[in-house]
Every structure is written in C-alpha cells, then in structure tokens.
Amino acid sequence: DITIIPGVELYLLPSADDDSGSGYYHVTVHFQDFEAYLDACKFSKSSFERGVVKGGELKPLTTWEELESMSGKVTLFSSCLVGCVQRPWMNNKKEISERNFVRLMNIAGPGRFFAEIFPYEVSKEWNGKEKAYGPIKPLECCTTGKLQVDANNWIIALATKYNVPIVVSEDAHYAHEGDKFIQDTRLSKNGMSTWKMADANCLHHTDWLYTEMSRLHPEYVNEITFNQMIDNSYQFLSNFKGFNPKFKPRLPKVIVDRIEANLPIKKEITDDTELAEHVLGIIIKRNRINLHDDIYRKRLNKELEQLAFNGKVNLLPYFLTLYTIVEWCEKNDVLIGPGRGSAAGS
C-alpha cells in the first residue's frame, strides 16, 4: 500500500529577460505517471550539456521551455530560498518573483501547484572562516533580518492573491536531530567547509511544526489555517494514483573466447547454467574464496541461486560487465575499490 511519487529537484536556468542576478534556481517536480517520468528523463542529456560547476559540483540546467513541455504532467512547488520565486524576491525583484510564481502555476495546472512556506527563521548564517554563526544583515526585501519569515510572508501573499494552496515544507537533510553531528561531519571537508546545517534541518512531528509556525507567523497561522495546510499535503498526495514502472531488463551480452575445431572464436553465452559455470570458472581462477570451506560454498550457491536462477532475470551479465571493467582497471593501473559492484558503486 505504498504510493510511489517519482520526483526530482531540478536546477532551472533563468529566462533571458530575468535580470535578478541568479545563475540557477531550484524547482521541485513530481511526475504524474511513468510516461511523464520518461519524458523528463529525456532532459538529462541537454541539461548536462549546458551544466555549470557551482560549489564543487556540476549543476545540470533545465530550461523553462523544457519544463513547460511537461505542462499537465507534473505537480510543482514554489520551492525554497534558492527557488525561482524566493530568490528573485531576495534580490528585490518582486515582479520577476511573481511572474515566475504564475508561470509555475500555469505549467502545473489547477490542483497541481502548491505554495511552500518553511518553519524556520533563517536569521543566522555560518561563517566558515570564523567557525561561528553570525546574524544575517537586513536586506531591502527583508528588513527584519529573519530571511525565511519574510520570504514566507511574500509566498503567503502570492498564494492568497492567486488562490494557491499552501503547504508546510521542511528543508530536511537528515532524519532526526541526533543525526546533525553526522551531517556536519559529512559537510566538513576536513574543516574547510563554508557552511553548516542549522539544528532544524531534519524531519519533525506535526506538533513541533505547529508550534514553530504559529510562533513565526502568529498573524496568519492558527489551528484552522494550519490544519488546512496539512489537508493540502493530502491533496498533493491524491494527485498520484499509481506509478507503474514498465522497464524491461536490458542486460549486456556475455561474449567469451572459445576454442572450437582448434580455432579461436567469440561465443555468446545465453544459457543460465553455462553463465553460472563461467562465473564459477572466474571465481576459481581468482582464488578469492575457499570453496573447500562448507560455509563459503553454501553462501556462494545461495548467491548464484538469487542472481542467476531466481526465475525472473539472470543478473550475472551485469556482474560480468563490472568484472570486465575491474579487470581492465587492474591491467591499466587504475585504482579500484573494495566494493561488490552496487549500482552506486559502479
């Protein structure tokens, strides 16, 4: 009974007439069905071709025109402080901010666009050189120094003007408060990091959210309006009736060298048993497993049963492809890791 909601946070290239000074925006996109997901995958090549390196990583850039080609197939959010609504507002470009808000709204269509507000003040920022938090200087758009609070007020005003449902979003980079130390360590870059997470960048219980939102926005948030925002979250969920992936396994061919009639030939192996025998031959050749040990022999048989004889798809060609890559690396003095060839590792 799990509802799968396929989504992605894209980096959106500002339009040619956007003079807010932003290099890119964040935009959160959720796909209505599998076909919409496949359509969006086609952006990958063009997005990476026009990508830029920021913060030490490549940002693939999607255009407004590409996003508009998904009209009616996606659910969109107004996004965070780096989004195309809040970022221009921060640069005191309210007309561009509002124009982008309406543009997102029109791409998604009725009931598929949601305005996001966040349960944070954002009144301090991390100073990497001094290793301390300091206050955010007031901006022309943000006179209070509480950047997210003022941005929320702007989003609430736009949502009210255009009758867009509001949801509470969390900028959650880890699950629980106790995980903050791990996240800070990951970001530390041997003490060279220029930013650090606030205490609130995790998931919270609804009671915490209500307490914070009513503290930050006492003029707007009460029990009625907060419950409406929770209901809007369920409205978002109801947009997704079912994500049914229709992928077919597409594994590489296994071509091996054979001697037949005293002549070297290349032969494709397709039989499951023959593939398993080929893998066993490699294992014996590499001599990494003591097959005389009953525990290891049983474990190997169990793995072959799961990978090759599971009744659905023989995955050995995938592992053999990784083995070919590792073998090439060893012969060409390329460092290889101790992993077992996971999708991420490969």
Coordinates of C-alpha atoms in Angstrom, one line a residue:
D1 CA 0.0 0.0 0.0
I2 CA 2.9 2.4 -0.7
T3 CA 2.2 5.3 -3.0
I4 CA 5.2 5.9 -5.2
I5 CA 5.7 9.6 -6.0
P6 CA 8.6 10.0 -8.5
G7 CA 10.2 13.4 -8.3
V8 CA 13.3 15.4 -8.7
E9 CA 14.8 18.7 -7.7
L10 CA 15.9 20.3 -10.9
Y11 CA 18.3 23.2 -11.5
L12 CA 16.3 25.7 -13.6
L13 CA 18.0 28.1 -15.9
P14 CA 16.6 31.7 -15.6
S15 CA 14.9 33.0 -18.6
A16 CA 16.7 35.5 -20.9
D17 CA 14.7 38.5 -19.5
D18 CA 15.4 37.6 -15.9
D19 CA 17.8 40.2 -14.5
S20 CA 17.6 39.1 -10.9
G21 CA 21.3 38.0 -11.0
S22 CA 20.6 34.3 -10.3
G23 CA 22.7 31.7 -12.0
Y24 CA 20.1 28.9 -11.5
Y25 CA 17.0 28.1 -9.4
H26 CA 15.9 25.0 -7.6
V27 CA 12.5 23.6 -8.6
T28 CA 10.8 20.6 -7.2
V29 CA 9.0 18.5 -9.8
H30 CA 6.8 15.4 -9.3
F31 CA 5.7 13.3 -12.2
Q32 CA 2.1 12.2 -12.6
D33 CA 2.9 8.8 -14.1
F34 CA 5.6 6.6 -15.6
E35 CA 5.2 8.2 -19.0
A36 CA 5.8 11.7 -17.6
Y37 CA 8.8 10.4 -15.8
L38 CA 10.3 9.0 -19.1
D39 CA 9.6 12.4 -20.8
A40 CA 11.6 14.1 -18.1
C41 CA 14.5 11.7 -18.4
K42 CA 15.0 13.0 -21.9
F43 CA 16.1 16.3 -20.4
S44 CA 19.1 14.7 -18.9
K45 CA 21.4 15.0 -21.9
S46 CA 20.6 18.6 -22.8
S47 CA 20.6 19.6 -19.1
F48 CA 24.1 18.2 -18.5
E49 CA 25.4 19.7 -21.8
R50 CA 24.6 23.2 -20.5
G51 CA 25.5 22.5 -16.9
V52 CA 27.7 24.7 -14.8
V53 CA 30.0 23.9 -11.9
K54 CA 29.0 25.5 -8.6
G55 CA 30.1 24.6 -5.1
G56 CA 32.4 22.0 -6.4
E57 CA 29.7 20.0 -8.3
L58 CA 28.1 20.1 -11.7
K59 CA 24.6 21.6 -11.8
P60 CA 22.7 20.3 -14.9
L61 CA 20.5 23.1 -16.1
T62 CA 16.9 22.6 -17.3
T63 CA 15.2 25.4 -19.3
W64 CA 11.8 26.9 -18.7
E65 CA 10.8 25.7 -22.2
E66 CA 11.7 22.1 -21.2
L67 CA 9.7 22.4 -18.0
E68 CA 6.7 23.9 -20.0
S69 CA 6.8 20.9 -22.3
M70 CA 5.7 18.9 -19.2
S71 CA 2.6 21.0 -18.7
G72 CA -0.2 19.0 -17.3
K73 CA 2.1 16.0 -16.5
V74 CA 3.7 17.3 -13.3
T75 CA 2.9 18.7 -9.8
L76 CA 5.1 21.6 -8.9
F77 CA 6.0 23.6 -5.7
S78 CA 7.1 27.2 -5.3
S79 CA 10.4 25.8 -3.8
C80 CA 12.9 27.2 -1.2
L81 CA 15.1 30.3 -0.8
V82 CA 17.0 29.2 -3.9
G83 CA 13.8 28.7 -5.9
C84 CA 12.6 30.9 -8.8
V85 CA 10.1 32.7 -6.5
Q86 CA 12.0 33.4 -3.3
R87 CA 15.5 34.0 -4.9
P88 CA 14.4 37.0 -7.1
W89 CA 12.4 38.3 -4.1
M90 CA 15.6 38.2 -2.1
N91 CA 17.3 40.3 -4.8
N92 CA 14.4 42.8 -4.6
K93 CA 13.0 41.7 -7.9
K94 CA 9.4 41.2 -6.9
E95 CA 7.9 41.5 -10.4
I96 CA 10.2 38.6 -11.6
S97 CA 9.3 36.6 -8.5
E98 CA 5.6 37.0 -9.1
R99 CA 6.0 36.3 -12.8
N100 CA 7.8 33.0 -12.1
F101 CA 5.2 32.1 -9.5
V102 CA 2.4 32.4 -12.1
R103 CA 4.5 30.6 -14.7
L104 CA 4.9 27.6 -12.4
M105 CA 1.2 27.7 -11.6
N106 CA 0.3 27.7 -15.3
I107 CA 2.6 24.8 -16.1
A108 CA 1.2 22.6 -13.3
G109 CA -2.4 23.5 -13.8
P110 CA -5.3 23.6 -11.2
G111 CA -4.8 21.5 -8.1
R112 CA -1.2 20.6 -9.1
F113 CA 0.7 23.7 -7.9
F114 CA 1.4 24.3 -4.2
A115 CA 3.0 27.3 -2.4
E116 CA 5.6 26.3 0.2
I117 CA 6.4 28.0 3.4
F118 CA 9.1 26.8 5.8
P119 CA 9.2 26.6 9.6
Y120 CA 12.4 28.5 10.1
E121 CA 13.7 32.0 10.9
V122 CA 16.9 31.9 8.9
S123 CA 18.3 34.8 10.9
K124 CA 21.9 33.5 11.2
E125 CA 24.4 32.2 8.8
W126 CA 27.5 30.1 9.2
N127 CA 30.9 31.9 8.8
G128 CA 33.3 29.2 7.6
K129 CA 36.4 31.4 8.4
E130 CA 35.4 32.3 11.9
K131 CA 33.8 28.9 12.6
A132 CA 30.7 30.6 14.1
Y133 CA 27.2 31.7 13.3
G134 CA 26.5 35.4 12.7
P135 CA 23.4 37.4 12.2
I136 CA 22.1 37.9 8.7
K137 CA 22.2 41.5 7.6
P138 CA 18.8 43.1 6.8
L139 CA 18.1 43.3 3.1
E140 CA 15.9 45.7 1.2
C141 CA 13.3 43.0 0.9
C142 CA 14.0 41.6 4.4
T143 CA 14.1 44.4 6.9
T144 CA 13.7 42.1 10.0
G145 CA 16.8 40.0 9.4
K146 CA 14.6 36.9 9.6
L147 CA 15.0 35.9 5.9
Q148 CA 12.7 32.9 5.8
V149 CA 10.0 34.6 7.8
D150 CA 9.8 37.5 5.4
A151 CA 10.0 35.1 2.4
N152 CA 7.1 33.1 3.9
N153 CA 5.0 36.3 4.2
W154 CA 5.7 37.0 0.5
I155 CA 4.7 33.5 -0.5
I156 CA 1.5 33.7 1.6
A157 CA 0.6 37.0 -0.2
L158 CA 1.1 35.4 -3.6
A159 CA -0.8 32.3 -2.7
T160 CA -3.7 34.4 -1.4
K161 CA -3.7 36.6 -4.5
Y162 CA -3.8 33.6 -6.9
N163 CA -5.8 31.2 -4.7
V164 CA -3.0 28.6 -4.5
P165 CA -3.0 26.0 -1.7
I166 CA -0.2 26.4 0.9
V167 CA 1.8 23.6 2.4
V168 CA 4.5 23.5 5.1
S169 CA 7.8 22.1 3.8
E170 CA 10.8 21.1 5.7
D171 CA 14.4 21.5 4.5
A172 CA 15.3 18.1 5.9
H173 CA 18.8 17.0 5.1
Y174 CA 18.8 14.2 7.8
A175 CA 16.0 12.4 9.6
H176 CA 16.5 13.1 13.3
E177 CA 18.1 15.9 15.4
G178 CA 20.7 13.4 16.7
D179 CA 21.9 13.0 13.1
K180 CA 23.1 16.6 12.9
F181 CA 26.6 15.7 14.0
I182 CA 26.9 13.1 11.2
Q183 CA 25.7 15.6 8.6
D184 CA 28.1 18.3 9.9
T185 CA 31.0 15.8 9.6
R186 CA 30.0 14.9 6.1
L187 CA 30.0 18.6 5.2
S188 CA 33.2 19.5 7.0
K189 CA 35.6 18.7 4.1
N190 CA 38.4 18.4 6.7
G191 CA 37.4 21.6 8.4
M192 CA 37.3 23.6 5.1
S193 CA 33.5 23.7 4.7
T194 CA 32.0 27.1 4.2
W195 CA 28.6 26.2 5.5
K196 CA 26.9 24.2 8.3
M197 CA 23.5 22.9 9.0
A198 CA 21.1 24.6 11.4
D199 CA 19.6 22.5 14.2
A200 CA 16.2 22.4 12.5
N201 CA 17.3 20.7 9.2
C202 CA 15.6 17.4 9.9
L203 CA 12.1 15.9 10.0
H204 CA 9.7 17.0 12.8
H205 CA 6.5 15.9 14.4
T206 CA 3.4 17.9 13.4
D207 CA 3.2 19.3 16.9
W208 CA 6.6 20.9 16.5
L209 CA 5.7 22.3 13.2
Y210 CA 2.5 23.9 14.6
T211 CA 4.4 25.4 17.5
E212 CA 7.1 26.9 15.2
M213 CA 4.7 28.1 12.5
S214 CA 2.4 29.8 15.0
R215 CA 5.4 31.4 16.7
L216 CA 6.9 32.7 13.4
H217 CA 3.6 33.8 11.9
P218 CA 1.1 34.5 14.7
E219 CA -0.9 36.8 12.4
Y220 CA -1.6 34.0 9.9
V221 CA -1.1 30.6 11.5
N222 CA -3.8 29.2 13.8
E223 CA -5.3 25.8 14.3
I224 CA -7.7 26.3 11.4
T225 CA -5.2 27.5 8.8
F226 CA -2.6 25.0 9.9
N227 CA -5.0 22.1 9.6
Q228 CA -5.8 23.4 6.1
M229 CA -2.1 23.3 5.2
I230 CA -2.0 19.7 6.4
D231 CA -5.1 18.9 4.3
N232 CA -3.3 20.4 1.3
S233 CA -0.5 17.9 1.8
Y234 CA -3.0 15.1 1.4
Q235 CA -4.4 16.9 -1.7
F236 CA -0.9 16.7 -3.1
L237 CA -0.8 13.0 -2.3
S238 CA -4.1 12.4 -4.1
N239 CA -2.6 13.5 -7.4
F240 CA -0.7 10.3 -7.7
K241 CA -2.9 7.3 -8.4
G242 CA -0.1 4.9 -9.1
F243 CA 3.4 4.8 -10.5
N244 CA 3.8 1.6 -12.5
P245 CA 7.4 1.2 -13.9
K246 CA 7.4 -0.7 -17.2
F247 CA 11.1 -1.2 -17.6
K248 CA 12.3 -4.4 -19.2
P249 CA 15.7 -5.8 -18.2
R250 CA 18.3 -4.7 -20.7
L251 CA 21.5 -6.5 -19.8
P252 CA 24.6 -6.7 -21.9
K253 CA 25.6 -9.8 -23.9
V254 CA 28.2 -12.0 -22.5
I255 CA 30.8 -12.8 -25.2
V256 CA 33.7 -15.1 -24.3
D257 CA 36.7 -16.5 -26.1
R258 CA 36.4 -20.2 -27.0
I259 CA 38.5 -22.7 -29.0
E260 CA 36.4 -24.8 -31.4
A261 CA 37.9 -27.0 -34.1
N262 CA 41.3 -25.7 -33.0
L263 CA 40.3 -22.2 -33.9
P264 CA 39.8 -19.2 -31.6
I265 CA 36.2 -17.9 -31.8
K266 CA 34.0 -15.5 -29.8
K267 CA 30.8 -17.0 -28.5
E268 CA 27.8 -15.5 -26.8
I269 CA 26.6 -17.3 -23.6
T270 CA 22.9 -17.2 -23.1
D271 CA 22.2 -20.4 -21.1
D272 CA 21.7 -19.7 -17.4
T273 CA 23.7 -22.8 -16.3
E274 CA 26.5 -22.1 -18.7
L275 CA 26.7 -18.5 -17.4
A276 CA 26.9 -19.8 -13.8
E277 CA 29.7 -22.2 -14.8
H278 CA 31.5 -19.3 -16.5
V279 CA 31.3 -17.2 -13.3
L280 CA 32.5 -20.2 -11.2
G281 CA 35.4 -20.6 -13.5
I282 CA 36.4 -16.9 -12.8
I283 CA 36.0 -17.4 -9.1
I284 CA 38.2 -20.5 -9.1
K285 CA 40.8 -18.6 -11.3
R286 CA 40.8 -15.6 -9.0
N287 CA 41.1 -17.9 -5.9
R288 CA 39.5 -15.4 -3.6
I289 CA 37.1 -17.8 -2.0
N290 CA 38.0 -21.1 -0.2
L291 CA 35.5 -23.4 -1.9
H292 CA 36.6 -26.2 0.4
D293 CA 35.0 -24.4 3.3
D294 CA 31.4 -25.6 3.6
I295 CA 30.2 -22.1 4.8
Y296 CA 31.6 -20.2 1.9
R297 CA 30.5 -22.8 -0.6
K298 CA 26.9 -22.7 0.7
R299 CA 26.9 -18.9 0.6
L300 CA 28.2 -18.9 -3.0
N301 CA 25.5 -21.3 -4.0
K302 CA 22.9 -19.1 -2.3
E303 CA 24.1 -16.1 -4.2
L304 CA 24.1 -17.9 -7.5
E305 CA 20.5 -19.1 -6.8
Q306 CA 19.4 -15.5 -6.2
L307 CA 21.3 -13.9 -9.1
A308 CA 21.0 -16.5 -11.8
F309 CA 18.2 -18.9 -11.0
N310 CA 15.6 -16.6 -9.5
G311 CA 13.0 -17.3 -12.2
K312 CA 12.8 -13.7 -13.3
V313 CA 16.0 -12.3 -14.7
N314 CA 19.6 -13.6 -14.8
L315 CA 21.7 -10.8 -13.3
L316 CA 25.1 -12.4 -13.9
P317 CA 25.7 -10.4 -17.2
Y318 CA 25.6 -7.2 -15.0
F319 CA 28.3 -8.5 -12.6
L320 CA 30.4 -9.9 -15.5
T321 CA 30.4 -6.4 -17.1
L322 CA 31.6 -4.9 -13.8
Y323 CA 34.2 -7.7 -13.7
T324 CA 35.4 -6.8 -17.2
I325 CA 35.8 -3.1 -16.1
V326 CA 37.7 -4.1 -12.9
E327 CA 39.9 -6.5 -14.9
W328 CA 40.8 -3.6 -17.3
C329 CA 41.5 -1.3 -14.4
E330 CA 43.9 -3.8 -12.8
K331 CA 45.8 -4.2 -16.1
N332 CA 46.0 -0.4 -16.6
D333 CA 47.0 0.6 -13.1
V334 CA 43.6 2.3 -12.3
L335 CA 42.7 2.2 -8.6
I336 CA 39.7 0.0 -7.7
G337 CA 37.7 0.0 -4.5
P338 CA 36.7 -2.9 -2.2
G339 CA 33.0 -2.8 -3.1
R340 CA 31.0 -5.5 -4.6
G341 CA 29.7 -3.6 -7.6
S342 CA 26.5 -1.9 -6.4
A343 CA 24.6 0.3 -8.8
A344 CA 26.0 3.4 -6.9
G345 CA 29.5 1.9 -6.8
S346 CA 29.6 1.1 -10.5

